[in-house]
Amino acid sequence: MRRVAAALLLGAVPLLISLLPAAPARPAVHASAPVVARPAAEPAGTPAADTETPVYRDPRSYEGPRRAPKVKPLVGRPRALSATGEHPDVYVDEAGTAHIVWNEGRGDAADATMYCRLERAASGCDTTATLEWNKTYDTGDGPQYNIDNDGPKIVRIGDTLLALSFRSPTISQKPDGASGSTLVGWTSFDGGDTWDPAEILGKRRLEELVVVGPDDDPVILNLAHDAFCDSNVPAGYMLRHMFPAGTLLSQ
């Protein structure tokens, strides 16, 4: 019985194969007539291909896009230098050391310009200084009027640091008379370790400061007004800062 079933199954194979459609015959390829792919004709008005301009090729060393390496953020944690300070300004030197100044109000006492030298990646100031303008007061004047409402500025001239503060309405004598607008400055010739006493440099408010000229004869431009705006005052004021024997001159 098993042999009969096997014979029946084997006999059905040619029958099933014969029922399948025959594969279409492929055309013969003659060696004398090779098949060549011809590009489609370009539409009318298509510009001719540029065959003279070289085509950029990626260098062999390029291996395709890669994921950026994981790096630590460059921004450090904020440092609290003062709980009551205001209007800070900063100058950063080539070594990444920040020279920071800000104003510190002290009630009925005169305001103080605070200085902090913060080295790169440091967690605190390695040098601090309290810069004061100790002046005499006439009748009706007093330390409570020796204030800086806009905040100090700091610039570098050669190897010298100059901290500036505009004080008002306290009265001070100047070459052109007394007034209630005074610009004072402190200089440091050792990178902020020590500071000279305050000197009167002018009577203009501080805006954006730019140091130009050689180190032995620098000029500080105080850009107090926009030259393209309608203003009744000059576009900028100039403070001349010279260093023969450490003297300070202004004009």
PDB file of C-alpha atoms in Angstrom:
ATOM      1  CA  MET A   1       0.000   0.000   0.000  1.00  0.00           C
ATOM      2  CA  ARG A   2       2.881   2.401   0.889  1.00  0.00           C
ATOM      3  CA  ARG A   3       4.587   1.652  -2.443  1.00  0.00           C
ATOM      4  CA  VAL A   4       1.422   2.478  -4.340  1.00  0.00           C
ATOM      5  CA  ALA A   5       1.043   5.822  -2.512  1.00  0.00           C
ATOM      6  CA  ALA A   6       4.672   6.693  -3.194  1.00  0.00           C
ATOM      7  CA  ALA A   7       4.260   5.894  -6.862  1.00  0.00           C
ATOM      8  CA  LEU A   8       1.226   8.067  -7.058  1.00  0.00           C
ATOM      9  CA  LEU A   9       3.061  10.974  -5.421  1.00  0.00           C
ATOM     10  CA  LEU A  10       6.122  10.595  -7.602  1.00  0.00           C
ATOM     11  CA  GLY A  11       3.957  10.371 -10.678  1.00  0.00           C
ATOM     12  CA  ALA A  12       2.253  13.660  -9.796  1.00  0.00           C
ATOM     13  CA  VAL A  13       5.491  15.677  -9.858  1.00  0.00           C
ATOM     14  CA  PRO A  14       5.843  15.783 -13.677  1.00  0.00           C
ATOM     15  CA  LEU A  15       2.179  16.659 -13.917  1.00  0.00           C
ATOM     16  CA  LEU A  16       2.559  19.686 -11.592  1.00  0.00           C
ATOM     17  CA  ILE A  17       5.702  20.888 -13.314  1.00  0.00           C
ATOM     18  CA  SER A  18       4.064  20.623 -16.697  1.00  0.00           C
ATOM     19  CA  LEU A  19       1.186  22.817 -15.537  1.00  0.00           C
ATOM     20  CA  LEU A  20       3.550  25.733 -14.700  1.00  0.00           C
ATOM     21  CA  PRO A  21       3.929  28.351 -17.492  1.00  0.00           C
ATOM     22  CA  ALA A  22       7.129  28.179 -19.393  1.00  0.00           C
ATOM     23  CA  ALA A  23       9.696  30.983 -18.848  1.00  0.00           C
ATOM     24  CA  PRO A  24       9.924  33.451 -21.737  1.00  0.00           C
ATOM     25  CA  ALA A  25      12.869  32.917 -23.988  1.00  0.00           C
ATOM     26  CA  ARG A  26      15.661  35.551 -23.681  1.00  0.00           C
ATOM     27  CA  PRO A  27      16.874  37.139 -26.886  1.00  0.00           C
ATOM     28  CA  ALA A  28      20.269  36.048 -27.934  1.00  0.00           C
ATOM     29  CA  VAL A  29      23.047  38.615 -27.597  1.00  0.00           C
ATOM     30  CA  HIS A  30      25.408  38.711 -30.538  1.00  0.00           C
ATOM     31  CA  ALA A  31      29.034  39.571 -29.936  1.00  0.00           C
ATOM     32  CA  SER A  32      29.059  41.763 -33.023  1.00  0.00           C
ATOM     33  CA  ALA A  33      26.250  43.973 -31.688  1.00  0.00           C
ATOM     34  CA  PRO A  34      26.995  44.910 -28.065  1.00  0.00           C
ATOM     35  CA  VAL A  35      24.239  46.522 -26.019  1.00  0.00           C
ATOM     36  CA  VAL A  36      25.049  50.176 -25.253  1.00  0.00           C
ATOM     37  CA  ALA A  37      23.036  52.356 -22.825  1.00  0.00           C
ATOM     38  CA  ARG A  38      22.127  55.578 -24.562  1.00  0.00           C
ATOM     39  CA  PRO A  39      21.196  58.654 -22.438  1.00  0.00           C
ATOM     40  CA  ALA A  40      17.843  60.233 -23.047  1.00  0.00           C
ATOM     41  CA  ALA A  41      17.874  63.304 -25.199  1.00  0.00           C
ATOM     42  CA  GLU A  42      18.068  66.561 -23.190  1.00  0.00           C
ATOM     43  CA  PRO A  43      15.102  68.895 -23.543  1.00  0.00           C
ATOM     44  CA  ALA A  44      15.463  71.965 -25.675  1.00  0.00           C
ATOM     45  CA  GLY A  45      17.032  74.941 -23.899  1.00  0.00           C
ATOM     46  CA  THR A  46      19.142  72.893 -21.446  1.00  0.00           C
ATOM     47  CA  PRO A  47      22.627  74.465 -21.057  1.00  0.00           C
ATOM     48  CA  ALA A  48      25.599  72.408 -22.024  1.00  0.00           C
ATOM     49  CA  ALA A  49      27.464  70.642 -19.225  1.00  0.00           C
ATOM     50  CA  ASP A  50      30.588  72.376 -17.909  1.00  0.00           C
ATOM     51  CA  THR A  51      33.524  70.095 -18.681  1.00  0.00           C
ATOM     52  CA  GLU A  52      36.334  72.491 -17.724  1.00  0.00           C
ATOM     53  CA  THR A  53      35.589  73.461 -14.109  1.00  0.00           C
ATOM     54  CA  PRO A  54      37.164  70.931 -11.717  1.00  0.00           C
ATOM     55  CA  VAL A  55      34.804  69.104  -9.396  1.00  0.00           C
ATOM     56  CA  TYR A  56      35.659  69.035  -5.704  1.00  0.00           C
ATOM     57  CA  ARG A  57      36.263  65.573  -4.284  1.00  0.00           C
ATOM     58  CA  ASP A  58      36.395  64.797  -0.604  1.00  0.00           C
ATOM     59  CA  PRO A  59      39.904  63.936   0.574  1.00  0.00           C
ATOM     60  CA  ARG A  60      40.599  60.285   1.098  1.00  0.00           C
ATOM     61  CA  SER A  61      41.138  60.832   4.791  1.00  0.00           C
ATOM     62  CA  TYR A  62      37.494  61.840   5.247  1.00  0.00           C
ATOM     63  CA  GLU A  63      35.572  58.890   6.627  1.00  0.00           C
ATOM     64  CA  GLY A  64      32.157  60.432   6.907  1.00  0.00           C
ATOM     65  CA  PRO A  65      30.410  62.167   9.797  1.00  0.00           C
ATOM     66  CA  ARG A  66      31.267  61.221  13.357  1.00  0.00           C
ATOM     67  CA  ARG A  67      29.670  61.997  16.667  1.00  0.00           C
ATOM     68  CA  ALA A  68      31.119  64.934  18.587  1.00  0.00           C
ATOM     69  CA  PRO A  69      33.217  63.861  21.573  1.00  0.00           C
ATOM     70  CA  LYS A  70      31.724  64.393  24.984  1.00  0.00           C
ATOM     71  CA  VAL A  71      33.305  67.407  26.691  1.00  0.00           C
ATOM     72  CA  LYS A  72      32.654  69.256  29.892  1.00  0.00           C
ATOM     73  CA  PRO A  73      30.923  72.640  29.628  1.00  0.00           C
ATOM     74  CA  LEU A  74      33.302  75.605  29.571  1.00  0.00           C
ATOM     75  CA  VAL A  75      31.021  77.823  31.637  1.00  0.00           C
ATOM     76  CA  GLY A  76      31.915  77.572  35.294  1.00  0.00           C
ATOM     77  CA  ARG A  77      29.682  77.959  38.270  1.00  0.00           C
ATOM     78  CA  PRO A  78      28.682  81.520  39.168  1.00  0.00           C
ATOM     79  CA  ARG A  79      30.626  83.062  42.040  1.00  0.00           C
ATOM     80  CA  ALA A  80      28.956  85.408  44.512  1.00  0.00           C
ATOM     81  CA  LEU A  81      31.405  88.264  45.105  1.00  0.00           C
ATOM     82  CA  SER A  82      29.093  90.575  47.031  1.00  0.00           C
ATOM     83  CA  ALA A  83      25.580  90.460  48.440  1.00  0.00           C
ATOM     84  CA  THR A  84      25.084  94.232  48.179  1.00  0.00           C
ATOM     85  CA  GLY A  85      27.314  95.236  45.244  1.00  0.00           C
ATOM     86  CA  GLU A  86      25.966  96.710  42.009  1.00  0.00           C
ATOM     87  CA  HIS A  87      27.008  97.791  38.494  1.00  0.00           C
ATOM     88  CA  PRO A  88      30.000  95.459  37.933  1.00  0.00           C
ATOM     89  CA  ASP A  89      32.583  95.777  35.168  1.00  0.00           C
ATOM     90  CA  VAL A  90      35.348  93.354  34.177  1.00  0.00           C
ATOM     91  CA  TYR A  91      38.568  93.187  32.183  1.00  0.00           C
ATOM     92  CA  VAL A  92      40.015  89.747  31.313  1.00  0.00           C
ATOM     93  CA  ASP A  93      43.728  89.536  30.478  1.00  0.00           C
ATOM     94  CA  GLU A  94      45.583  87.080  28.227  1.00  0.00           C
ATOM     95  CA  ALA A  95      46.011  84.544  31.034  1.00  0.00           C
ATOM     96  CA  GLY A  96      42.262  84.385  31.618  1.00  0.00           C
ATOM     97  CA  THR A  97      42.471  86.348  34.875  1.00  0.00           C
ATOM     98  CA  ALA A  98      39.425  88.536  35.488  1.00  0.00           C
ATOM     99  CA  HIS A  99      39.887  91.977  37.026  1.00  0.00           C
ATOM    100  CA  ILE A 100      36.458  92.907  38.388  1.00  0.00           C
ATOM    101  CA  VAL A 101      35.187  96.164  39.874  1.00  0.00           C
ATOM    102  CA  TRP A 102      31.780  97.091  41.228  1.00  0.00           C
ATOM    103  CA  ASN A 103      30.182  99.779  43.374  1.00  0.00           C
ATOM    104  CA  GLU A 104      29.403  99.202  47.024  1.00  0.00           C
ATOM    105  CA  GLY A 105      26.927 101.570  48.676  1.00  0.00           C
ATOM    106  CA  ARG A 106      27.602 102.144  52.381  1.00  0.00           C
ATOM    107  CA  GLY A 107      24.684 104.199  53.654  1.00  0.00           C
ATOM    108  CA  ASP A 108      25.743 107.606  54.956  1.00  0.00           C
ATOM    109  CA  ALA A 109      29.391 106.828  54.192  1.00  0.00           C
ATOM    110  CA  ALA A 110      30.919 107.443  50.783  1.00  0.00           C
ATOM    111  CA  ASP A 111      30.536 104.739  48.171  1.00  0.00           C
ATOM    112  CA  ALA A 112      33.483 102.425  47.590  1.00  0.00           C
ATOM    113  CA  THR A 113      34.791 100.919  44.365  1.00  0.00           C
ATOM    114  CA  MET A 114      35.527  97.261  45.081  1.00  0.00           C
ATOM    115  CA  TYR A 115      38.213  95.333  43.193  1.00  0.00           C
ATOM    116  CA  CYS A 116      38.600  91.565  42.842  1.00  0.00           C
ATOM    117  CA  ARG A 117      41.238  89.601  40.934  1.00  0.00           C
ATOM    118  CA  LEU A 118      39.815  86.224  39.962  1.00  0.00           C
ATOM    119  CA  GLU A 119      42.219  83.806  38.328  1.00  0.00           C
ATOM    120  CA  ARG A 120      41.097  81.353  35.668  1.00  0.00           C
ATOM    121  CA  ALA A 121      39.086  78.425  37.113  1.00  0.00           C
ATOM    122  CA  ALA A 122      39.506  79.835  40.652  1.00  0.00           C
ATOM    123  CA  SER A 123      36.704  79.565  43.184  1.00  0.00           C
ATOM    124  CA  GLY A 124      37.297  82.971  44.760  1.00  0.00           C
ATOM    125  CA  CYS A 125      39.249  86.218  44.616  1.00  0.00           C
ATOM    126  CA  ASP A 126      42.951  85.863  45.335  1.00  0.00           C
ATOM    127  CA  THR A 127      43.301  89.658  45.772  1.00  0.00           C
ATOM    128  CA  THR A 128      40.709  92.241  46.795  1.00  0.00           C
ATOM    129  CA  ALA A 129      40.856  95.993  47.403  1.00  0.00           C
ATOM    130  CA  THR A 130      38.506  98.700  48.634  1.00  0.00           C
ATOM    131  CA  LEU A 131      39.130 101.833  46.556  1.00  0.00           C
ATOM    132  CA  GLU A 132      37.945 105.009  48.268  1.00  0.00           C
ATOM    133  CA  TRP A 133      37.950 108.704  47.424  1.00  0.00           C
ATOM    134  CA  ASN A 134      38.804 110.384  50.701  1.00  0.00           C
ATOM    135  CA  LYS A 135      38.066 114.057  50.191  1.00  0.00           C
ATOM    136  CA  THR A 136      37.226 117.096  52.307  1.00  0.00           C
ATOM    137  CA  TYR A 137      33.649 118.334  52.526  1.00  0.00           C
ATOM    138  CA  ASP A 138      32.454 121.922  52.798  1.00  0.00           C
ATOM    139  CA  THR A 139      29.247 123.131  54.400  1.00  0.00           C
ATOM    140  CA  GLY A 140      26.219 121.446  52.877  1.00  0.00           C
ATOM    141  CA  ASP A 141      28.309 118.609  51.458  1.00  0.00           C
ATOM    142  CA  GLY A 142      29.081 115.253  53.018  1.00  0.00           C
ATOM    143  CA  PRO A 143      30.055 111.605  52.430  1.00  0.00           C
ATOM    144  CA  GLN A 144      26.423 110.685  51.760  1.00  0.00           C
ATOM    145  CA  TYR A 145      26.696 112.683  48.489  1.00  0.00           C
ATOM    146  CA  ASN A 146      29.925 110.986  47.421  1.00  0.00           C
ATOM    147  CA  ILE A 147      28.114 108.285  45.457  1.00  0.00           C
ATOM    148  CA  ASP A 148      28.454 106.411  42.155  1.00  0.00           C
ATOM    149  CA  ASN A 149      25.048 105.833  40.580  1.00  0.00           C
ATOM    150  CA  ASP A 150      26.300 104.239  37.343  1.00  0.00           C
ATOM    151  CA  GLY A 151      29.090 101.973  38.543  1.00  0.00           C
ATOM    152  CA  PRO A 152      32.865 101.961  38.030  1.00  0.00           C
ATOM    153  CA  LYS A 153      34.892 100.897  34.979  1.00  0.00           C
ATOM    154  CA  ILE A 154      38.254  99.196  34.642  1.00  0.00           C
ATOM    155  CA  VAL A 155      40.691  99.269  31.720  1.00  0.00           C
ATOM    156  CA  ARG A 156      44.247  98.163  31.095  1.00  0.00           C
ATOM    157  CA  ILE A 157      46.935 100.461  29.691  1.00  0.00           C
ATOM    158  CA  GLY A 158      50.106  98.503  28.981  1.00  0.00           C
ATOM    159  CA  ASP A 159      50.950  96.817  32.279  1.00  0.00           C
ATOM    160  CA  THR A 160      48.846  99.263  34.306  1.00  0.00           C
ATOM    161  CA  LEU A 161      45.292  98.810  35.536  1.00  0.00           C
ATOM    162  CA  LEU A 162      43.077 101.880  35.802  1.00  0.00           C
ATOM    163  CA  ALA A 163      39.821 101.832  37.784  1.00  0.00           C
ATOM    164  CA  LEU A 164      37.449 104.767  37.233  1.00  0.00           C
ATOM    165  CA  SER A 165      34.415 106.045  39.136  1.00  0.00           C
ATOM    166  CA  PHE A 166      32.094 108.990  38.444  1.00  0.00           C
ATOM    167  CA  ARG A 167      30.961 110.714  41.651  1.00  0.00           C
ATOM    168  CA  SER A 168      28.054 113.119  42.055  1.00  0.00           C
ATOM    169  CA  PRO A 169      26.678 115.388  43.526  1.00  0.00           C
ATOM    170  CA  THR A 170      29.562 115.948  45.955  1.00  0.00           C
ATOM    171  CA  ILE A 171      31.556 119.107  45.142  1.00  0.00           C
ATOM    172  CA  SER A 172      35.228 119.072  44.170  1.00  0.00           C
ATOM    173  CA  GLN A 173      37.695 121.633  42.877  1.00  0.00           C
ATOM    174  CA  LYS A 174      39.051 121.236  39.347  1.00  0.00           C
ATOM    175  CA  PRO A 175      41.328 123.346  37.126  1.00  0.00           C
ATOM    176  CA  ASP A 176      38.261 125.001  35.563  1.00  0.00           C
ATOM    177  CA  GLY A 177      36.434 125.514  38.868  1.00  0.00           C
ATOM    178  CA  ALA A 178      34.311 123.602  41.341  1.00  0.00           C
ATOM    179  CA  SER A 179      31.476 121.331  40.240  1.00  0.00           C
ATOM    180  CA  GLY A 180      29.316 118.483  41.443  1.00  0.00           C
ATOM    181  CA  SER A 181      30.447 116.072  38.719  1.00  0.00           C
ATOM    182  CA  THR A 182      33.800 114.395  39.266  1.00  0.00           C
ATOM    183  CA  LEU A 183      35.607 111.501  37.617  1.00  0.00           C
ATOM    184  CA  VAL A 184      38.216 109.886  39.848  1.00  0.00           C
ATOM    185  CA  GLY A 185      40.644 107.062  39.128  1.00  0.00           C
ATOM    186  CA  TRP A 186      42.975 104.625  40.874  1.00  0.00           C
ATOM    187  CA  THR A 187      46.023 103.007  39.249  1.00  0.00           C
ATOM    188  CA  SER A 188      47.778  99.724  39.936  1.00  0.00           C
ATOM    189  CA  PHE A 189      51.238  99.043  38.533  1.00  0.00           C
ATOM    190  CA  ASP A 190      51.530  95.486  39.887  1.00  0.00           C
ATOM    191  CA  GLY A 191      48.479  93.706  38.487  1.00  0.00           C
ATOM    192  CA  GLY A 192      46.071  94.684  41.248  1.00  0.00           C
ATOM    193  CA  ASP A 193      48.201  93.866  44.306  1.00  0.00           C
ATOM    194  CA  THR A 194      48.388  97.526  45.372  1.00  0.00           C
ATOM    195  CA  TRP A 195      46.561 100.675  44.276  1.00  0.00           C
ATOM    196  CA  ASP A 196      47.561 104.342  44.348  1.00  0.00           C
ATOM    197  CA  PRO A 197      45.250 106.890  46.026  1.00  0.00           C
ATOM    198  CA  ALA A 198      42.411 108.362  43.968  1.00  0.00           C
ATOM    199  CA  GLU A 199      43.114 111.291  41.644  1.00  0.00           C
ATOM    200  CA  ILE A 200      40.692 113.609  39.857  1.00  0.00           C
ATOM    201  CA  LEU A 201      40.755 112.945  36.101  1.00  0.00           C
ATOM    202  CA  GLY A 202      37.774 114.860  34.730  1.00  0.00           C
ATOM    203  CA  LYS A 203      34.073 115.513  35.100  1.00  0.00           C
ATOM    204  CA  ARG A 204      32.375 113.385  32.441  1.00  0.00           C
ATOM    205  CA  ARG A 205      30.185 110.353  33.023  1.00  0.00           C
ATOM    206  CA  LEU A 206      31.560 106.960  32.039  1.00  0.00           C
ATOM    207  CA  GLU A 207      30.183 105.075  29.075  1.00  0.00           C
ATOM    208  CA  GLU A 208      32.055 102.695  26.756  1.00  0.00           C
ATOM    209  CA  LEU A 209      35.832 102.999  27.144  1.00  0.00           C
ATOM    210  CA  VAL A 210      38.417 102.164  24.473  1.00  0.00           C
ATOM    211  CA  VAL A 211      42.201 102.470  24.941  1.00  0.00           C
ATOM    212  CA  VAL A 212      44.151 103.467  21.821  1.00  0.00           C
ATOM    213  CA  GLY A 213      47.718 104.561  21.095  1.00  0.00           C
ATOM    214  CA  PRO A 214      51.107 103.387  22.422  1.00  0.00           C
ATOM    215  CA  ASP A 215      51.592 102.320  26.022  1.00  0.00           C
ATOM    216  CA  ASP A 216      53.750 105.362  26.872  1.00  0.00           C
ATOM    217  CA  ASP A 217      51.226 107.850  25.444  1.00  0.00           C
ATOM    218  CA  PRO A 218      47.765 106.226  25.531  1.00  0.00           C
ATOM    219  CA  VAL A 219      44.403 107.804  24.941  1.00  0.00           C
ATOM    220  CA  ILE A 220      41.190 106.576  26.558  1.00  0.00           C
ATOM    221  CA  LEU A 221      38.130 107.262  24.434  1.00  0.00           C
ATOM    222  CA  ASN A 222      34.945 107.640  26.459  1.00  0.00           C
ATOM    223  CA  LEU A 223      32.168 107.034  23.939  1.00  0.00           C
ATOM    224  CA  ALA A 224      29.347 108.708  25.780  1.00  0.00           C
ATOM    225  CA  HIS A 225      27.020 109.435  22.864  1.00  0.00           C
ATOM    226  CA  ASP A 226      26.112 107.882  19.546  1.00  0.00           C
ATOM    227  CA  ALA A 227      27.623 109.868  16.699  1.00  0.00           C
ATOM    228  CA  PHE A 228      24.622 109.109  14.493  1.00  0.00           C
ATOM    229  CA  CYS A 229      21.976 110.299  16.954  1.00  0.00           C
ATOM    230  CA  ASP A 230      20.652 113.835  17.233  1.00  0.00           C
ATOM    231  CA  SER A 231      22.563 115.162  20.213  1.00  0.00           C
ATOM    232  CA  ASN A 232      23.743 118.570  21.370  1.00  0.00           C
ATOM    233  CA  VAL A 233      27.014 117.186  22.721  1.00  0.00           C
ATOM    234  CA  PRO A 234      30.071 115.721  20.955  1.00  0.00           C
ATOM    235  CA  ALA A 235      30.008 112.093  19.865  1.00  0.00           C
ATOM    236  CA  GLY A 236      32.656 111.143  22.440  1.00  0.00           C
ATOM    237  CA  TYR A 237      34.884 112.517  25.145  1.00  0.00           C
ATOM    238  CA  MET A 238      38.601 111.875  25.438  1.00  0.00           C
ATOM    239  CA  LEU A 239      40.670 111.341  28.558  1.00  0.00           C
ATOM    240  CA  ARG A 240      44.423 111.486  28.075  1.00  0.00           C
ATOM    241  CA  HIS A 241      46.287 109.211  30.440  1.00  0.00           C
ATOM    242  CA  MET A 242      50.077 109.641  30.525  1.00  0.00           C
ATOM    243  CA  PHE A 243      52.677 107.970  32.700  1.00  0.00           C
ATOM    244  CA  PRO A 244      55.819 110.067  33.039  1.00  0.00           C
ATOM    245  CA  ALA A 245      56.708 109.581  36.708  1.00  0.00           C
ATOM    246  CA  GLY A 246      53.249 108.086  37.225  1.00  0.00           C
ATOM    247  CA  THR A 247      51.389 111.367  36.702  1.00  0.00           C
ATOM    248  CA  LEU A 248      47.844 111.477  35.389  1.00  0.00           C
ATOM    249  CA  LEU A 249      46.707 114.206  33.043  1.00  0.00           C
ATOM    250  CA  SER A 250      43.258 114.776  31.560  1.00  0.00           C
ATOM    251  CA  GLN A 251      41.819 117.006  28.909  1.00  0.00           C
TER     252      GLN A 251
END
